[in-house]
């Protein structure tokens, strides 16, 4: 039975219903392996406008277009460099977004006026089924209000955007938990615009990436969508050695995010170990939930420690840096 008295989104696994809403130009939150996306028909400008409105997202921050097969890319982009096929073959479906020359059917609203478009084939069975049924690709940013931490469960989406959308397709907790790695391809030049759920080590098995071509929160704080204030909880985050910072914040109510260390001085409910075994994949999966959980605690400040700079540790550090930016 539907409760008409609340205006929250319905949550379910009904692909048909999701497809109907999307075909009507409405928004649907969809699960992906990285984070939940807020989807609309990518070819329908009026539908895409609703994404920017629901998220309170500035028009200069472009959206990623999602589809289900490499053969569909031709309808979204103008040309596909050879290296894109190599990457697609190896990593799609998966946590990789490629920036390619924009095709005609994609409205400039999606790309924020750029002549390039971000494309991705996500790796989630429900969403792949949905995309196969639709006669159009979907534009989908992360399903959070602009600037806040991305959602990794259907409930996260409900908590913040539930009153603004009719339906959330529930695919469970996201398997990767951190947004896709974004590459721009300029001929043979590969540039990392955003560190993410596909580790550099894996990418480098296929393409060479020079250090100078990796953008981090400190190297390009103002590029579209790369704002340093992105991915922020409401609470202040202090990034650094927790042992070193604890004595400096004496008197404040502290929350802690560590990889695996325990801190006896901090109440148990206010410290989160991202992975007891020190696994960086598990840590990535837990990160955004941890930030949300601590955001709800009666604390003044979150102390977070940097992860080892390897594998998904790099992307976690990038998000923690952005969360801790005090602009
Ligand atoms: O994992 C993900 O990528 C998730 C899921 C839902 O697919 N999506 C996501 O979208 O994180 P969003 O909107 O939160 O971040 C997309 C970012 C933009 O902020 C921008 O930095 C970059 O992708 N982007 C998109 N199109 C671009 C373009 N044409 N040129 C440069 N950067 C672009
Ligand atoms: Mg986002």
CSV table of C-alpha atoms and ligand atoms in Angstrom, one decimal:
chain,number,residue,atom,x,y,z
A,1,UNK,CA,0.0,0.0,0.0
A,2,UNK,CA,1.2,3.5,-0.8
A,3,UNK,CA,1.3,6.1,1.9
A,4,UNK,CA,0.1,9.3,0.4
A,5,UNK,CA,0.6,11.3,3.5
A,6,UNK,CA,4.4,11.3,3.2
A,7,UNK,CA,6.2,12.7,0.3
A,8,UNK,CA,9.3,10.4,0.5
A,9,UNK,CA,10.5,8.3,-2.4
A,10,UNK,CA,9.4,4.7,-2.7
A,11,UNK,CA,12.3,2.3,-2.4
A,12,UNK,CA,12.2,-1.0,-4.3
A,13,UNK,CA,13.7,-3.3,-6.9
A,14,UNK,CA,11.1,-2.7,-9.6
A,15,UNK,CA,13.1,-2.1,-12.8
A,16,UNK,CA,9.9,-1.6,-14.8
A,17,UNK,CA,8.7,1.1,-12.5
A,18,UNK,CA,12.1,2.8,-12.6
A,19,UNK,CA,12.0,2.6,-16.4
A,20,UNK,CA,8.5,4.2,-16.5
A,21,UNK,CA,9.5,7.1,-14.4
A,22,UNK,CA,12.6,7.8,-16.4
A,23,UNK,CA,10.6,7.5,-19.7
A,24,UNK,CA,8.2,10.2,-18.3
A,25,UNK,CA,11.1,12.5,-17.8
A,26,UNK,CA,11.3,12.0,-14.0
A,27,UNK,CA,14.3,11.3,-11.8
A,28,UNK,CA,15.1,7.9,-10.3
A,29,UNK,CA,18.0,7.1,-8.0
A,30,UNK,CA,20.0,4.1,-9.3
A,31,UNK,CA,22.5,1.8,-7.6
A,32,UNK,CA,26.0,1.5,-9.2
A,33,UNK,CA,29.0,-0.3,-7.8
A,34,UNK,CA,30.6,3.0,-6.9
A,35,UNK,CA,27.8,5.2,-5.4
A,36,UNK,CA,24.1,5.7,-6.0
A,37,UNK,CA,23.4,8.0,-9.0
A,38,UNK,CA,20.5,10.4,-9.6
A,39,UNK,CA,19.4,9.5,-13.1
A,40,UNK,CA,17.4,11.2,-15.8
A,41,UNK,CA,17.1,10.7,-19.6
A,42,UNK,CA,20.4,12.1,-20.9
A,43,UNK,CA,18.8,13.2,-24.1
A,44,UNK,CA,15.9,15.1,-22.5
A,45,UNK,CA,17.0,18.5,-21.4
A,46,UNK,CA,13.9,19.2,-19.3
A,47,UNK,CA,14.5,16.0,-17.4
A,48,UNK,CA,18.2,16.8,-16.8
A,49,UNK,CA,17.3,20.3,-15.5
A,50,UNK,CA,15.6,18.4,-12.6
A,51,UNK,CA,18.9,16.8,-11.6
A,52,UNK,CA,20.5,20.2,-11.1
A,53,UNK,CA,17.4,21.4,-9.2
A,54,UNK,CA,17.1,18.4,-6.9
A,55,UNK,CA,20.8,18.4,-6.0
A,56,UNK,CA,21.2,22.2,-5.9
A,57,UNK,CA,24.0,21.6,-8.2
A,58,UNK,CA,25.6,24.6,-10.1
A,59,UNK,CA,25.2,24.4,-13.9
A,60,UNK,CA,29.0,24.5,-14.4
A,61,UNK,CA,29.5,21.0,-13.0
A,62,UNK,CA,29.0,18.4,-15.8
A,63,UNK,CA,27.2,15.1,-15.5
A,64,UNK,CA,28.3,11.6,-16.4
A,65,UNK,CA,26.3,9.7,-19.0
A,66,UNK,CA,25.7,6.0,-18.2
A,67,UNK,CA,25.0,3.2,-20.7
A,68,UNK,CA,25.1,-0.6,-20.8
A,69,UNK,CA,27.4,-1.6,-23.8
A,70,UNK,CA,30.3,-0.2,-25.7
A,71,UNK,CA,28.3,-0.4,-28.9
A,72,UNK,CA,25.9,2.3,-27.4
A,73,UNK,CA,28.8,4.8,-27.0
A,74,UNK,CA,28.5,5.7,-30.7
A,75,UNK,CA,25.2,7.4,-29.9
A,76,UNK,CA,26.7,9.5,-27.1
A,77,UNK,CA,30.2,10.5,-28.4
A,78,UNK,CA,31.5,11.8,-31.7
A,79,UNK,CA,34.6,9.7,-31.9
A,80,UNK,CA,36.3,7.0,-29.8
A,81,UNK,CA,40.1,7.0,-29.7
A,82,UNK,CA,41.7,3.5,-29.8
A,83,UNK,CA,42.9,3.8,-26.2
A,84,UNK,CA,39.3,4.2,-25.1
A,85,UNK,CA,38.4,0.9,-26.7
A,86,UNK,CA,41.3,-0.7,-24.9
A,87,UNK,CA,40.3,0.7,-21.5
A,88,UNK,CA,36.6,-0.1,-22.1
A,89,UNK,CA,37.4,-3.7,-23.0
A,90,UNK,CA,39.4,-4.2,-19.9
A,91,UNK,CA,37.5,-2.1,-17.3
A,92,UNK,CA,33.8,-1.8,-18.3
A,93,UNK,CA,31.4,-2.4,-16.8
A,94,UNK,CA,33.3,-0.9,-13.9
A,95,UNK,CA,34.3,2.2,-11.9
A,96,UNK,CA,35.9,4.1,-14.8
A,97,UNK,CA,34.6,7.3,-16.5
A,98,UNK,CA,36.1,8.4,-19.9
A,99,UNK,CA,35.8,12.0,-21.1
A,100,UNK,CA,35.3,11.8,-24.8
A,101,UNK,CA,34.2,14.2,-27.6
A,102,UNK,CA,30.5,15.0,-27.1
A,103,UNK,CA,28.0,13.6,-29.6
A,104,UNK,CA,25.2,15.7,-31.1
A,105,UNK,CA,22.3,14.2,-29.2
A,106,UNK,CA,23.7,15.0,-25.7
A,107,UNK,CA,22.5,18.5,-24.6
A,108,UNK,CA,25.1,21.0,-23.5
A,109,UNK,CA,23.3,21.1,-20.2
A,110,UNK,CA,24.7,17.7,-19.5
A,111,UNK,CA,28.3,18.7,-20.2
A,112,UNK,CA,28.0,22.2,-18.7
A,113,UNK,CA,28.8,23.7,-22.1
A,114,UNK,CA,31.9,21.5,-22.7
A,115,UNK,CA,32.4,19.9,-26.1
A,116,UNK,CA,33.3,16.7,-24.2
A,117,UNK,CA,31.1,14.2,-22.3
A,118,UNK,CA,31.8,11.8,-19.5
A,119,UNK,CA,30.7,8.2,-20.2
A,120,UNK,CA,30.6,5.1,-18.1
A,121,UNK,CA,29.2,1.6,-18.0
A,122,UNK,CA,28.4,0.9,-14.4
A,123,UNK,CA,28.7,-2.6,-12.9
A,124,UNK,CA,25.5,-3.3,-11.1
A,125,UNK,CA,23.1,-6.0,-12.4
A,126,UNK,CA,19.9,-4.0,-11.6
A,127,UNK,CA,21.1,-0.9,-13.2
A,128,UNK,CA,22.5,-2.7,-16.3
A,129,UNK,CA,19.1,-4.4,-16.7
A,130,UNK,CA,17.4,-1.0,-16.4
A,131,UNK,CA,19.7,0.6,-18.9
A,132,UNK,CA,19.1,-2.3,-21.4
A,133,UNK,CA,15.4,-1.6,-21.3
A,134,UNK,CA,15.6,2.1,-21.9
A,135,UNK,CA,15.7,3.6,-25.4
A,136,UNK,CA,18.1,6.3,-24.0
A,137,UNK,CA,21.2,6.5,-21.8
A,138,UNK,CA,20.9,8.2,-18.4
A,139,UNK,CA,22.8,11.2,-17.1
A,140,UNK,CA,23.6,10.6,-13.4
A,141,UNK,CA,25.7,12.5,-10.8
A,142,UNK,CA,26.0,11.0,-7.4
A,143,UNK,CA,22.6,11.2,-5.6
A,144,UNK,CA,23.6,13.6,-2.8
A,145,UNK,CA,22.9,17.3,-2.3
A,146,UNK,CA,25.7,19.3,-4.0
A,147,UNK,CA,28.9,19.3,-1.9
A,148,UNK,CA,27.9,16.6,0.5
A,149,UNK,CA,29.2,13.0,0.8
A,150,UNK,CA,28.0,10.6,-1.9
A,151,UNK,CA,25.4,7.9,-0.9
A,152,UNK,CA,26.3,4.2,-0.8
A,153,UNK,CA,22.9,2.9,0.2
A,154,UNK,CA,19.3,3.5,-0.8
A,155,UNK,CA,18.6,4.8,2.7
A,156,UNK,CA,21.4,7.5,2.3
A,157,UNK,CA,19.5,8.7,-0.8
A,158,UNK,CA,16.2,8.6,1.0
A,159,UNK,CA,17.6,10.6,3.9
A,160,UNK,CA,18.6,13.6,1.8
A,161,UNK,CA,16.8,13.5,-1.6
A,162,UNK,CA,13.8,11.3,-0.8
A,163,UNK,CA,11.3,14.2,-0.8
A,164,UNK,CA,12.5,15.3,-4.3
A,165,UNK,CA,12.2,12.1,-6.3
A,166,UNK,CA,9.5,9.5,-6.8
A,167,UNK,CA,11.6,6.3,-6.8
A,168,UNK,CA,14.9,4.8,-5.5
A,169,UNK,CA,16.0,1.5,-7.1
A,170,UNK,CA,17.5,-0.4,-4.2
A,171,UNK,CA,20.6,-2.4,-5.2
A,172,UNK,CA,22.0,-2.8,-1.6
A,173,UNK,CA,25.2,-1.3,-0.4
A,174,UNK,CA,27.6,-0.3,-3.1
A,175,UNK,CA,30.4,-2.8,-3.7
A,176,UNK,CA,33.2,-0.2,-4.4
A,177,UNK,CA,31.9,2.7,-2.3
A,178,UNK,CA,33.9,5.5,-3.9
A,179,UNK,CA,33.2,7.4,-7.1
A,180,UNK,CA,34.6,6.3,-10.5
A,181,UNK,CA,38.1,7.2,-11.6
A,182,UNK,CA,37.8,9.8,-14.3
A,183,UNK,CA,40.2,9.9,-17.3
A,184,UNK,CA,40.4,12.4,-20.0
A,185,UNK,CA,41.8,11.1,-23.3
A,186,UNK,CA,43.6,13.5,-25.6
A,187,UNK,CA,44.9,11.4,-28.4
A,188,UNK,CA,47.3,9.1,-26.6
A,189,UNK,CA,47.6,11.5,-23.6
A,190,UNK,CA,45.8,10.1,-20.6
A,191,UNK,CA,45.1,12.4,-17.7
A,192,UNK,CA,43.5,11.4,-14.4
A,193,UNK,CA,40.9,14.0,-13.6
A,194,UNK,CA,39.6,12.3,-10.5
A,195,UNK,CA,41.1,9.4,-8.5
A,196,UNK,CA,38.4,6.9,-7.8
A,197,UNK,CA,37.3,3.3,-7.5
A,198,UNK,CA,39.6,2.0,-10.2
A,199,UNK,CA,43.2,1.9,-8.7
A,200,UNK,CA,46.0,3.6,-10.7
A,201,UNK,CA,48.0,0.3,-10.4
A,202,UNK,CA,45.3,-1.5,-12.4
A,203,UNK,CA,45.1,1.3,-15.0
A,204,UNK,CA,48.8,1.3,-15.5
A,205,UNK,CA,48.7,-2.3,-16.6
A,206,UNK,CA,47.0,-0.9,-19.7
A,207,UNK,CA,48.1,2.7,-20.2
A,208,UNK,CA,51.0,4.8,-19.0
A,209,UNK,CA,50.1,7.7,-16.8
A,210,UNK,CA,52.8,10.2,-15.8
A,211,UNK,CA,52.7,11.6,-12.3
A,212,UNK,CA,52.2,15.1,-13.7
A,213,UNK,CA,48.9,14.0,-15.2
A,214,UNK,CA,47.2,13.0,-12.0
A,215,UNK,CA,44.9,15.7,-10.6
A,216,UNK,CA,44.4,15.6,-6.9
A,217,UNK,CA,42.4,17.9,-4.6
A,218,UNK,CA,45.5,20.0,-4.1
A,219,UNK,CA,46.6,20.2,-7.7
A,220,UNK,CA,43.3,21.3,-9.3
A,221,UNK,CA,41.0,22.6,-6.6
A,222,UNK,CA,38.9,24.6,-9.1
A,223,UNK,CA,38.3,22.3,-12.1
A,224,UNK,CA,34.6,21.4,-12.7
A,225,UNK,CA,33.4,19.1,-10.0
A,226,UNK,CA,36.9,19.0,-8.4
A,227,UNK,CA,36.1,21.7,-5.9
A,228,UNK,CA,38.1,21.2,-2.7
A,229,UNK,CA,34.9,21.6,-0.6
A,230,UNK,CA,33.4,18.5,-2.3
A,231,UNK,CA,32.5,15.3,-0.4
A,232,UNK,CA,32.2,17.2,2.9
A,233,UNK,CA,30.3,16.2,6.0
A,234,UNK,CA,28.9,19.0,8.0
A,235,UNK,CA,31.3,18.3,10.8
A,236,UNK,CA,34.9,19.7,10.5
A,237,UNK,CA,37.4,17.1,9.5
A,238,UNK,CA,41.1,17.2,10.6
A,239,UNK,CA,43.3,15.0,8.5
A,240,UNK,CA,46.6,13.8,9.9
A,241,UNK,CA,48.1,11.5,12.5
A,242,UNK,CA,45.4,10.8,15.0
A,243,UNK,CA,47.9,10.2,17.8
A,244,UNK,CA,49.5,13.6,17.1
A,245,UNK,CA,46.2,15.5,16.8
A,246,UNK,CA,44.4,14.0,19.8
A,247,UNK,CA,46.4,16.0,22.4
A,248,UNK,CA,45.9,19.2,20.4
A,249,UNK,CA,42.1,19.1,20.5
A,250,UNK,CA,41.8,18.3,24.2
A,251,UNK,CA,38.3,19.3,25.4
A,252,UNK,CA,36.6,18.9,22.0
A,253,UNK,CA,34.1,16.1,21.5
A,254,UNK,CA,36.0,13.9,19.0
A,255,UNK,CA,35.1,11.4,16.3
A,256,UNK,CA,37.8,9.2,14.8
A,257,UNK,CA,38.2,7.5,11.4
A,258,UNK,CA,41.2,5.2,11.2
A,259,UNK,CA,42.1,2.3,9.0
A,260,UNK,CA,42.3,-0.2,11.8
A,261,UNK,CA,43.7,1.4,15.0
A,262,UNK,CA,41.6,1.7,18.2
A,263,UNK,CA,41.8,4.8,20.4
A,264,UNK,CA,40.9,4.0,24.1
A,265,UNK,CA,40.5,7.7,24.8
A,266,UNK,CA,37.6,8.0,22.4
A,267,UNK,CA,34.1,6.6,23.1
A,268,UNK,CA,33.6,3.4,21.1
A,269,UNK,CA,30.5,4.7,19.2
A,270,UNK,CA,32.5,7.7,18.0
A,271,UNK,CA,35.4,5.9,16.4
A,272,UNK,CA,35.2,3.9,13.2
A,273,UNK,CA,37.8,1.5,11.9
A,274,UNK,CA,37.4,1.3,8.1
A,275,UNK,CA,38.9,-2.2,7.9
A,276,UNK,CA,40.0,-4.3,10.7
A,277,UNK,CA,42.3,-6.2,8.4
A,278,UNK,CA,43.7,-3.1,6.8
A,279,UNK,CA,42.1,-3.9,3.4
A,280,UNK,CA,41.9,-0.7,1.4
A,281,UNK,CA,39.0,-2.0,-0.7
A,282,UNK,CA,37.0,-2.6,2.4
A,283,UNK,CA,38.0,0.8,3.7
A,284,UNK,CA,36.7,2.5,0.5
A,285,UNK,CA,33.5,0.6,0.9
A,286,UNK,CA,33.0,1.9,4.4
A,287,UNK,CA,34.3,5.5,4.0
A,288,UNK,CA,31.2,7.5,3.1
A,289,UNK,CA,29.0,5.6,5.6
A,290,UNK,CA,31.5,6.3,8.3
A,291,UNK,CA,31.5,10.0,7.5
A,292,UNK,CA,27.7,10.0,7.6
A,293,UNK,CA,27.5,8.1,10.9
A,294,UNK,CA,29.9,10.5,12.6
A,295,UNK,CA,28.1,13.4,11.2
A,296,UNK,CA,25.1,12.3,13.2
A,297,UNK,CA,27.1,11.9,16.5
A,298,UNK,CA,27.2,14.6,19.2
A,299,UNK,CA,30.8,15.6,18.3
A,300,UNK,CA,32.6,18.8,17.4
A,301,UNK,CA,35.3,17.4,15.1
A,302,UNK,CA,36.3,14.3,13.1
A,303,UNK,CA,40.0,13.2,13.3
A,304,UNK,CA,40.8,11.1,10.2
A,305,UNK,CA,44.2,9.5,9.3
A,306,UNK,CA,45.6,9.3,5.8
A,307,UNK,CA,45.6,5.8,4.3
A,308,UNK,CA,48.7,4.2,2.7
A,309,UNK,CA,49.2,5.8,-0.8
A,310,UNK,CA,48.5,2.7,-2.8
A,311,UNK,CA,45.5,1.0,-4.4
A,312,UNK,CA,42.2,2.6,-3.3
A,313,UNK,CA,44.1,4.4,-0.5
A,314,UNK,CA,44.9,7.2,-2.9
A,315,UNK,CA,41.2,7.8,-3.7
A,316,UNK,CA,40.3,7.6,0.0
A,317,UNK,CA,43.0,10.2,0.8
A,318,UNK,CA,41.7,12.4,-2.0
A,319,UNK,CA,38.2,12.4,-0.6
A,320,UNK,CA,39.4,12.9,3.0
A,321,UNK,CA,41.5,15.9,1.8
A,322,UNK,CA,38.4,17.4,0.2
A,323,UNK,CA,36.3,16.7,3.2
A,324,UNK,CA,38.9,18.4,5.4
A,325,UNK,CA,39.3,21.5,3.3
A,326,UNK,CA,38.6,24.6,5.3
A,327,UNK,CA,38.2,27.2,2.5
B,1,LIG,O1,31.0,6.8,-9.8
B,1,LIG,C1,30.6,7.8,-10.3
B,1,LIG,O2,31.3,8.4,-11.2
B,1,LIG,C2,29.2,8.3,-9.9
B,1,LIG,C3,28.2,7.2,-10.3
B,1,LIG,C4,26.8,7.7,-10.1
B,1,LIG,O3,28.4,6.9,-11.7
B,1,LIG,N1,28.9,9.5,-10.5
B,1,LIG,C5,29.5,10.7,-10.0
B,1,LIG,O4,29.1,11.8,-10.6
B,1,LIG,O5,30.4,10.7,-9.2
B,1,LIG,P1,29.3,13.3,-10.1
B,1,LIG,O6,28.4,14.1,-10.9
B,1,LIG,O7,29.2,13.4,-8.7
B,1,LIG,O8,30.8,13.6,-10.6
B,1,LIG,C6,31.0,13.7,-12.0
B,1,LIG,C7,32.2,14.5,-12.3
B,1,LIG,C8,32.0,16.0,-12.4
B,1,LIG,O9,32.0,16.6,-11.2
B,1,LIG,C9,33.2,16.4,-13.3
B,1,LIG,O10,34.3,16.6,-12.4
B,1,LIG,C10,33.4,15.2,-14.1
B,1,LIG,O11,32.7,14.1,-13.6
B,1,LIG,N2,33.0,15.4,-15.5
B,1,LIG,C11,31.9,15.0,-16.1
B,1,LIG,N3,31.8,15.4,-17.3
B,1,LIG,C12,33.0,16.0,-17.6
B,1,LIG,C13,33.5,16.7,-18.7
B,1,LIG,N4,32.9,16.7,-19.9
B,1,LIG,N5,34.7,17.2,-18.6
B,1,LIG,C14,35.4,17.2,-17.4
B,1,LIG,N6,34.9,16.6,-16.3
B,1,LIG,C15,33.7,16.0,-16.4
B,2,LIG,MG1,29.3,13.9,-6.8
